[in-house]
CSV table of C-alpha atoms in Angstrom, one decimal:
chain,number,residue,atom,x,y,z
A,1,MET,CA,11.4,-24.5,10.9
A,2,HIS,CA,13.1,-21.6,9.2
A,3,GLY,CA,16.4,-22.8,11.0
A,4,LEU,CA,15.8,-26.2,9.5
A,5,LEU,CA,15.4,-24.9,6.2
A,6,LEU,CA,18.3,-22.4,6.3
A,7,LEU,CA,20.6,-25.4,7.2
A,8,GLY,CA,19.1,-27.4,4.5
A,9,CYS,CA,20.1,-24.5,1.7
A,10,LEU,CA,23.6,-24.1,3.2
A,11,TRP,CA,24.0,-28.0,3.2
A,12,LEU,CA,23.0,-28.0,-0.4
A,13,LEU,CA,25.0,-25.0,-1.4
A,14,ALA,CA,28.2,-26.9,0.0
A,15,ALA,CA,27.3,-29.9,-1.7
A,16,LEU,CA,27.5,-28.1,-5.1
A,17,PRO,CA,30.8,-27.8,-6.9
A,18,ALA,CA,32.4,-24.2,-6.6
A,19,SER,CA,32.6,-23.8,-10.3
A,20,GLY,CA,29.2,-24.7,-11.1
A,21,ILE,CA,27.0,-22.7,-8.4
A,22,PHE,CA,26.7,-19.8,-10.9
A,23,GLN,CA,26.8,-21.8,-14.2
A,24,ARG,CA,23.3,-21.8,-16.5
A,25,PRO,CA,21.7,-25.3,-16.3
A,26,THR,CA,22.1,-26.7,-20.1
A,27,GLY,CA,19.6,-25.6,-22.7
A,28,THR,CA,18.2,-22.6,-20.3
A,29,PRO,CA,18.2,-19.4,-22.6
A,30,ALA,CA,20.2,-16.6,-21.6
A,31,PRO,CA,18.2,-13.6,-20.4
A,32,LEU,CA,17.5,-11.3,-23.6
A,33,ARG,CA,19.6,-8.5,-24.0
A,34,LEU,CA,17.6,-5.4,-24.2
A,35,GLN,CA,18.4,-3.9,-28.0
A,36,TYR,CA,16.2,-0.8,-28.0
A,37,LEU,CA,15.2,0.1,-24.2
A,38,LEU,CA,17.8,1.3,-21.8
A,39,GLU,CA,17.7,-0.6,-18.5
A,40,PRO,CA,16.5,2.0,-15.7
A,41,LEU,CA,18.7,3.1,-13.6
A,42,HIS,CA,16.3,3.2,-10.6
A,43,PRO,CA,13.6,0.7,-11.3
A,44,THR,CA,11.8,2.0,-7.9
A,45,VAL,CA,10.4,5.2,-8.3
A,46,HIS,CA,9.4,7.0,-4.9
A,47,THR,CA,6.8,9.4,-4.2
A,48,ARG,CA,3.9,10.5,-2.2
A,49,ARG,CA,0.1,11.2,-2.8
A,50,GLY,CA,-0.8,13.9,-4.6
A,51,ALA,CA,2.7,14.8,-6.3
A,52,THR,CA,3.6,13.8,-9.5
A,53,ALA,CA,5.6,11.2,-10.7
A,54,THR,CA,7.7,10.1,-13.5
A,55,LEU,CA,8.5,6.5,-14.5
A,56,PRO,CA,11.4,6.5,-16.9
A,57,CYS,CA,11.6,4.7,-20.0
A,58,VAL,CA,13.7,5.7,-22.9
A,59,LEU,CA,14.9,4.2,-25.9
A,60,ARG,CA,18.3,4.0,-27.4
A,61,ALA,CA,17.1,3.7,-30.9
A,62,LEU,CA,13.8,4.1,-33.1
A,63,PRO,CA,13.1,0.9,-34.8
A,64,ARG,CA,10.7,1.4,-37.8
A,65,ASN,CA,6.9,0.9,-37.0
A,66,TYR,CA,7.4,0.4,-33.8
A,67,ARG,CA,4.8,1.2,-30.5
A,68,VAL,CA,5.4,1.8,-26.5
A,69,LYS,CA,2.7,0.0,-24.8
A,70,TRP,CA,2.6,1.1,-20.9
A,71,SER,CA,0.6,-1.3,-18.6
A,72,LYS,CA,0.0,-1.6,-15.0
A,73,VAL,CA,-0.1,-5.2,-13.2
A,74,GLU,CA,-2.9,-5.4,-10.9
A,75,PRO,CA,-2.4,-7.5,-7.7
A,76,ALA,CA,-6.0,-8.0,-7.0
A,77,ASN,CA,-6.6,-10.0,-10.3
A,78,TYR,CA,-3.0,-10.6,-11.7
A,79,ARG,CA,-3.8,-8.8,-15.2
A,80,GLU,CA,-2.1,-6.2,-16.9
A,81,ASN,CA,-4.2,-2.9,-17.7
A,82,ILE,CA,-3.2,-1.0,-20.5
A,83,ILE,CA,-2.6,2.7,-19.7
A,84,ILE,CA,-1.2,4.4,-22.9
A,85,ILE,CA,-0.1,3.2,-26.5
A,86,THR,CA,2.5,5.4,-28.7
A,87,ASN,CA,3.8,5.4,-32.0
A,88,GLY,CA,6.1,8.1,-31.2
A,89,LEU,CA,3.8,10.7,-33.0
A,90,TYR,CA,0.4,9.7,-31.6
A,91,HIS,CA,-0.9,8.4,-28.3
A,92,LYS,CA,-3.9,7.1,-27.1
A,93,ASN,CA,-4.7,6.6,-23.2
A,94,TYR,CA,-6.8,3.7,-21.7
A,95,GLY,CA,-8.6,3.2,-18.2
A,96,PRO,CA,-9.3,5.1,-15.2
A,97,LEU,CA,-5.7,6.7,-15.1
A,98,SER,CA,-6.2,8.3,-18.4
A,99,PRO,CA,-7.0,11.5,-17.3
A,100,ARG,CA,-3.8,11.8,-15.1
A,101,VAL,CA,-1.2,10.5,-17.0
A,102,ARG,CA,0.8,11.7,-20.2
A,103,LEU,CA,4.2,11.1,-21.9
A,104,ARG,CA,7.0,13.1,-20.9
A,105,HIS,CA,8.5,12.9,-24.4
A,106,SER,CA,11.4,15.6,-23.6
A,107,HIS,CA,13.2,14.3,-26.6
A,108,ARG,CA,12.3,11.8,-29.4
A,109,TYR,CA,13.4,8.7,-27.9
A,110,ASP,CA,11.8,9.6,-24.4
A,111,ALA,CA,8.7,7.2,-23.6
A,112,SER,CA,8.7,8.1,-20.0
A,113,LEU,CA,5.2,7.7,-18.3
A,114,THR,CA,4.2,10.9,-16.1
A,115,ILE,CA,1.4,10.3,-13.4
A,116,THR,CA,-0.3,13.7,-12.0
A,117,ASP,CA,-1.9,13.9,-8.6
A,118,VAL,CA,-0.5,10.3,-7.5
A,119,ALA,CA,-3.4,8.2,-5.8
A,120,LEU,CA,-3.2,5.5,-3.4
A,121,GLU,CA,-4.3,2.9,-6.2
A,122,ASP,CA,-1.3,3.9,-8.5
A,123,GLU,CA,1.2,2.1,-6.3
A,124,GLY,CA,2.5,-0.9,-7.8
A,125,ARG,CA,4.1,-2.4,-10.8
A,126,TYR,CA,4.5,-1.1,-14.2
A,127,ARG,CA,5.7,-2.0,-17.6
A,128,CYS,CA,7.2,-0.2,-20.5
A,129,GLN,CA,6.9,-2.6,-23.6
A,130,LEU,CA,8.4,-1.9,-27.3
A,131,VAL,CA,6.2,-3.7,-29.7
A,132,ASN,CA,8.1,-4.2,-32.7
A,133,GLY,CA,7.0,-7.9,-34.4
A,134,LEU,CA,9.2,-10.4,-33.1
A,135,GLU,CA,11.3,-8.3,-31.1
A,136,ASP,CA,9.3,-7.2,-28.3
A,137,GLU,CA,11.1,-6.3,-25.1
A,138,SER,CA,10.0,-4.4,-22.0
A,139,VAL,CA,11.3,-2.8,-18.7
A,140,SER,CA,9.5,-3.2,-15.3
A,141,LEU,CA,9.4,-0.4,-12.7
A,142,THR,CA,7.9,0.0,-9.5
A,143,LEU,CA,6.0,2.9,-8.4
A,144,HIS,CA,6.3,2.9,-4.3
A,145,LEU,CA,4.3,5.4,-2.1
A,146,GLU,CA,5.3,6.5,1.6
A,147,GLY,CA,2.6,5.3,3.5
A,148,VAL,CA,1.3,3.5,6.8
A,149,VAL,CA,-0.4,0.0,7.2
A,150,PHE,CA,-2.8,-0.2,10.0
A,151,PRO,CA,-5.4,-2.8,11.0
A,152,TYR,CA,-9.2,-2.5,10.8
A,153,GLN,CA,-12.3,-3.9,11.9
A,154,PRO,CA,-16.0,-2.5,12.4
A,155,SER,CA,-17.7,-1.6,15.4
A,156,ASN,CA,-19.4,-5.1,15.6
A,157,GLY,CA,-16.3,-6.9,16.5
A,158,ARG,CA,-13.6,-8.7,14.7
A,159,TYR,CA,-13.7,-11.0,12.0
A,160,LYS,CA,-16.9,-9.3,10.1
A,161,PHE,CA,-15.6,-8.6,6.8
A,162,ASN,CA,-15.5,-10.7,3.5
A,163,TYR,CA,-13.2,-9.7,0.9
A,164,HIS,CA,-15.4,-7.0,-0.9
A,165,GLU,CA,-16.4,-5.7,2.4
A,166,ALA,CA,-12.9,-5.2,3.6
A,167,LYS,CA,-11.8,-3.5,0.5
A,168,ARG,CA,-14.8,-1.0,0.9
A,169,ALA,CA,-14.2,-0.5,4.4
A,170,CYS,CA,-10.5,0.7,3.8
A,171,GLU,CA,-11.6,2.8,1.0
A,172,GLN,CA,-14.3,4.6,3.5
A,173,GLN,CA,-11.4,5.6,6.0
A,174,ASP,CA,-9.5,7.1,3.1
A,175,SER,CA,-6.9,4.1,2.6
A,176,ARG,CA,-7.1,1.0,0.4
A,177,LEU,CA,-6.2,-2.7,1.2
A,178,ALA,CA,-2.8,-3.0,1.4
A,179,THR,CA,-0.5,-5.4,-0.5
A,180,TYR,CA,1.7,-8.0,0.5
A,181,GLN,CA,5.1,-5.8,0.0
A,182,GLN,CA,3.2,-3.2,2.1
A,183,LEU,CA,2.3,-5.3,5.2
A,184,TYR,CA,5.7,-7.2,5.1
A,185,LYS,CA,7.3,-3.8,5.2
A,186,ALA,CA,5.1,-2.5,8.0
A,187,TRP,CA,5.8,-6.0,9.9
A,188,THR,CA,9.7,-5.0,9.6
A,189,GLU,CA,9.1,-1.5,11.1
A,190,GLY,CA,7.4,-3.2,13.9
A,191,LEU,CA,3.5,-3.8,13.2
A,192,ASP,CA,2.5,-6.6,15.6
A,193,TRP,CA,-1.1,-7.6,15.4
A,194,CYS,CA,-2.8,-11.1,16.4
A,195,ASN,CA,-5.9,-10.9,14.3
A,196,ALA,CA,-6.0,-11.9,10.5
A,197,GLY,CA,-6.8,-9.6,7.9
A,198,TRP,CA,-7.3,-9.4,4.3
A,199,ILE,CA,-4.9,-7.7,1.8
A,200,LEU,CA,-5.5,-6.6,-2.0
A,201,ASP,CA,-4.7,-9.9,-3.7
A,202,GLY,CA,-7.6,-11.7,-1.7
A,203,THR,CA,-5.2,-13.7,0.9
A,204,VAL,CA,-5.2,-13.2,4.3
A,205,HIS,CA,-2.2,-12.7,6.8
A,206,TYR,CA,-1.2,-11.5,10.3
A,207,PRO,CA,2.3,-9.8,11.1
A,208,ILE,CA,3.6,-11.0,14.5
A,209,ILE,CA,6.7,-9.3,16.2
A,210,ASN,CA,6.3,-10.8,19.7
A,211,SER,CA,5.5,-14.6,19.6
A,212,ARG,CA,2.9,-15.5,22.1
A,213,GLU,CA,0.4,-18.3,23.1
A,214,PRO,CA,-2.6,-16.6,21.5
A,215,CYS,CA,-0.9,-16.0,18.2
A,216,GLY,CA,0.3,-19.3,16.9
A,217,GLY,CA,2.4,-20.2,20.1
A,218,ARG,CA,5.6,-19.2,21.7
A,219,LEU,CA,7.6,-21.4,19.7
A,220,LEU,CA,6.8,-20.3,16.0
A,221,LEU,CA,9.5,-17.5,15.0
A,222,PRO,CA,8.2,-13.7,14.5
A,223,GLY,CA,6.8,-13.1,10.9
A,224,VAL,CA,3.9,-12.5,8.6
A,225,ARG,CA,1.9,-15.5,9.1
A,226,THR,CA,-0.4,-16.6,6.2
A,227,TYR,CA,-3.6,-18.1,5.9
A,228,GLY,CA,-3.4,-18.1,2.0
A,229,ALA,CA,-5.9,-17.2,-0.4
A,230,ARG,CA,-9.6,-17.6,1.0
A,231,ASP,CA,-13.2,-17.3,-0.6
A,232,LYS,CA,-13.8,-13.8,-0.9
A,233,GLN,CA,-17.2,-14.0,-0.5
A,234,LYS,CA,-17.9,-16.5,2.5
A,235,ASP,CA,-14.6,-16.3,4.6
A,236,ARG,CA,-14.6,-13.3,7.1
A,237,PHE,CA,-11.6,-11.8,8.6
A,238,ASP,CA,-10.3,-8.2,9.6
A,239,ALA,CA,-8.6,-5.9,7.0
A,240,PHE,CA,-4.9,-4.3,6.6
A,241,CYS,CA,-5.6,-0.9,5.1
A,242,PHE,CA,-2.6,1.3,3.5
A,243,THR,CA,-2.8,5.1,3.5
A,244,SER,CA,-0.2,7.9,2.5
A,245,ALA,CA,0.5,11.4,3.2
A,246,LEU,CA,-1.8,13.9,1.4
A,247,GLN,CA,0.0,17.1,0.5
A,248,GLY,CA,-1.4,20.3,2.1
A,249,SER,CA,-3.8,18.4,4.6
A,250,GLN,CA,-4.0,18.8,8.4
A,251,VAL,CA,-5.5,17.0,11.2
A,252,TYR,CA,-5.9,18.6,14.5
A,253,PHE,CA,-7.7,18.0,17.7
A,254,ILE,CA,-10.9,20.3,19.1
A,255,ARG,CA,-11.0,19.7,22.6
A,256,GLY,CA,-14.3,19.1,24.6
A,257,HIS,CA,-16.9,16.8,26.0
A,258,LEU,CA,-18.7,15.9,22.8
A,259,ASN,CA,-21.0,12.9,21.6
A,260,PHE,CA,-20.5,12.1,18.0
A,261,LYS,CA,-23.0,14.2,16.3
A,262,GLU,CA,-21.7,17.3,18.0
A,263,ALA,CA,-17.8,16.2,17.1
A,264,GLY,CA,-18.9,16.4,13.5
A,265,GLN,CA,-20.6,19.7,14.0
A,266,ALA,CA,-17.9,21.1,15.7
A,267,CYS,CA,-15.3,20.1,12.9
A,268,ARG,CA,-17.7,21.6,10.1
A,269,ASN,CA,-17.9,25.0,12.4
A,270,HIS,CA,-14.3,25.5,11.7
A,271,GLY,CA,-14.3,24.5,7.9
A,272,ALA,CA,-13.1,20.9,8.2
A,273,ALA,CA,-14.8,17.4,8.3
A,274,ILE,CA,-14.3,15.1,11.0
A,275,ALA,CA,-11.4,13.0,10.5
A,276,LYS,CA,-11.2,9.4,9.2
A,277,VAL,CA,-9.1,6.6,10.7
A,278,GLY,CA,-6.3,6.5,7.7
A,279,GLN,CA,-6.1,10.3,7.9
A,280,LEU,CA,-5.5,10.3,11.6
A,281,TYR,CA,-2.8,7.4,10.9
A,282,SER,CA,-1.3,9.3,8.1
A,283,ALA,CA,-1.2,12.4,10.4
A,284,TRP,CA,0.2,10.4,13.0
A,285,LYS,CA,3.1,8.7,10.7
A,286,PHE,CA,3.9,11.8,8.5
A,287,SER,CA,3.1,15.1,11.1
A,288,GLN,CA,4.1,13.5,14.0
A,289,LEU,CA,0.8,13.9,15.6
A,290,ASP,CA,1.1,13.4,19.4
A,291,ARG,CA,-1.9,13.7,21.6
A,292,CYS,CA,-3.1,12.0,24.8
A,293,ASP,CA,-6.6,12.8,24.3
A,294,GLY,CA,-9.0,10.5,22.7
A,295,GLY,CA,-11.2,12.0,20.0
A,296,TRP,CA,-14.0,11.0,18.1
A,297,LEU,CA,-13.5,9.8,14.2
A,298,ALA,CA,-15.8,9.5,11.2
A,299,ASP,CA,-16.4,5.7,11.5
A,300,GLY,CA,-17.8,6.1,15.2
A,301,SER,CA,-14.6,4.9,16.9
A,302,VAL,CA,-12.4,7.0,19.6
A,303,ARG,CA,-8.6,6.9,19.1
A,304,TYR,CA,-5.5,9.1,20.0
A,305,PRO,CA,-2.1,9.5,18.4
A,306,ILE,CA,1.2,8.9,20.3
A,307,THR,CA,4.7,9.5,18.8
A,308,THR,CA,6.3,9.7,22.1
A,309,PRO,CA,5.2,6.9,24.5
A,310,ARG,CA,4.7,7.8,28.1
A,311,GLU,CA,3.1,6.4,31.3
A,312,ARG,CA,0.1,8.4,31.3
A,313,CYS,CA,-0.8,8.0,27.6
A,314,GLY,CA,-1.9,4.3,27.6
A,315,GLY,CA,1.5,3.0,29.1
A,316,LEU,CA,2.3,1.0,26.0
A,317,PRO,CA,6.2,1.3,25.2
A,318,ASP,CA,5.6,1.8,21.3
A,319,PRO,CA,4.4,4.7,19.2
A,320,GLY,CA,1.1,4.0,17.9
A,321,VAL,CA,-2.5,4.8,17.4
A,322,ARG,CA,-4.5,3.7,20.4
A,323,SER,CA,-8.1,2.9,20.5
A,324,PHE,CA,-10.6,3.4,22.8
A,325,GLY,CA,-13.0,1.0,20.4
A,326,PHE,CA,-16.7,2.1,19.5
A,327,PRO,CA,-18.3,3.8,22.5
A,328,SER,CA,-21.9,4.9,22.8
A,329,LYS,CA,-22.3,7.7,20.2
A,330,GLU,CA,-24.5,9.6,23.1
A,331,MET,CA,-21.3,9.8,25.4
A,332,ARG,CA,-20.2,13.3,26.0
A,333,THR,CA,-16.5,12.1,27.2
A,334,TYR,CA,-14.3,12.9,24.4
A,335,GLY,CA,-13.0,15.7,21.9
A,336,THR,CA,-12.5,15.5,18.1
A,337,TYR,CA,-10.3,15.0,15.4
A,338,CYS,CA,-10.8,17.1,12.1
A,339,PHE,CA,-9.5,16.9,8.7
A,340,VAL,CA,-8.8,19.8,6.2
A,341,GLY,CA,-7.9,18.7,2.8
A,342,LYS,CA,-5.9,20.9,0.3
């Protein structure tokens, strides 16, 4: 299918006159040239959770009676939520980001937005808009968090979450529903999962590296397969969650033969809390936590992180967080993974 599409596109390009490929169709307006705002040198700002990040927005000139409006595009509802409005002298903050945002204002032309204590939900696309009567113009920037995507399902089996339950489940595991861009990036880095799951915009997908019969068949090319938008109340799938490293935190293992209740108490005895699934994935991804020992986590599952695959640690060839599922909470077979925050 993809090969036929590619051949079709190549044939179409070959059929076009060489002089016309890059011509603008008649009647199509030229892109608006920015008169007051400078185009950002780097439209993507990379950061980590808990850090301070600045999204650049600088004016080349100050029009009369202007305002600058910062907003964030939310993929879950496709709305732009206003964050801050300034006229250069005064400003007003709006919405849930209000306590953590300010204007950098390092000089009179600087309208850059600074976000402190960056949270998972801060990732996404932002817009800096100059409001100046008929001459409105804007620049878009993306705040990108380094993170990891993981599939998640509850103790009672697969395909149990509607959209809202999937969203809550991720949040309970120190994560949030992944965006499509995050899921796609995870697929390019090796995420291969046969169960379909919700993502943040209400669509359902599953990423496949190794084509196989139970996952759409061997003839389909690898890719992020999609079920499209589904009914957020009625339809039920798994979830794809996204989490990021938290500065100053640590996940560590306590050896023992503990049941679930004893595992939680063992962590508390050390001034810690039993780790959540997202916290274990974050430690595996960013701190290279590597243990061959199954340990209890806060949701009642038992897992262990492997960065260096070996025969006696599950035998799988790729790094990952392995799972023993949700054993009886009375079993005294496993240790526990504990989390200490900053």
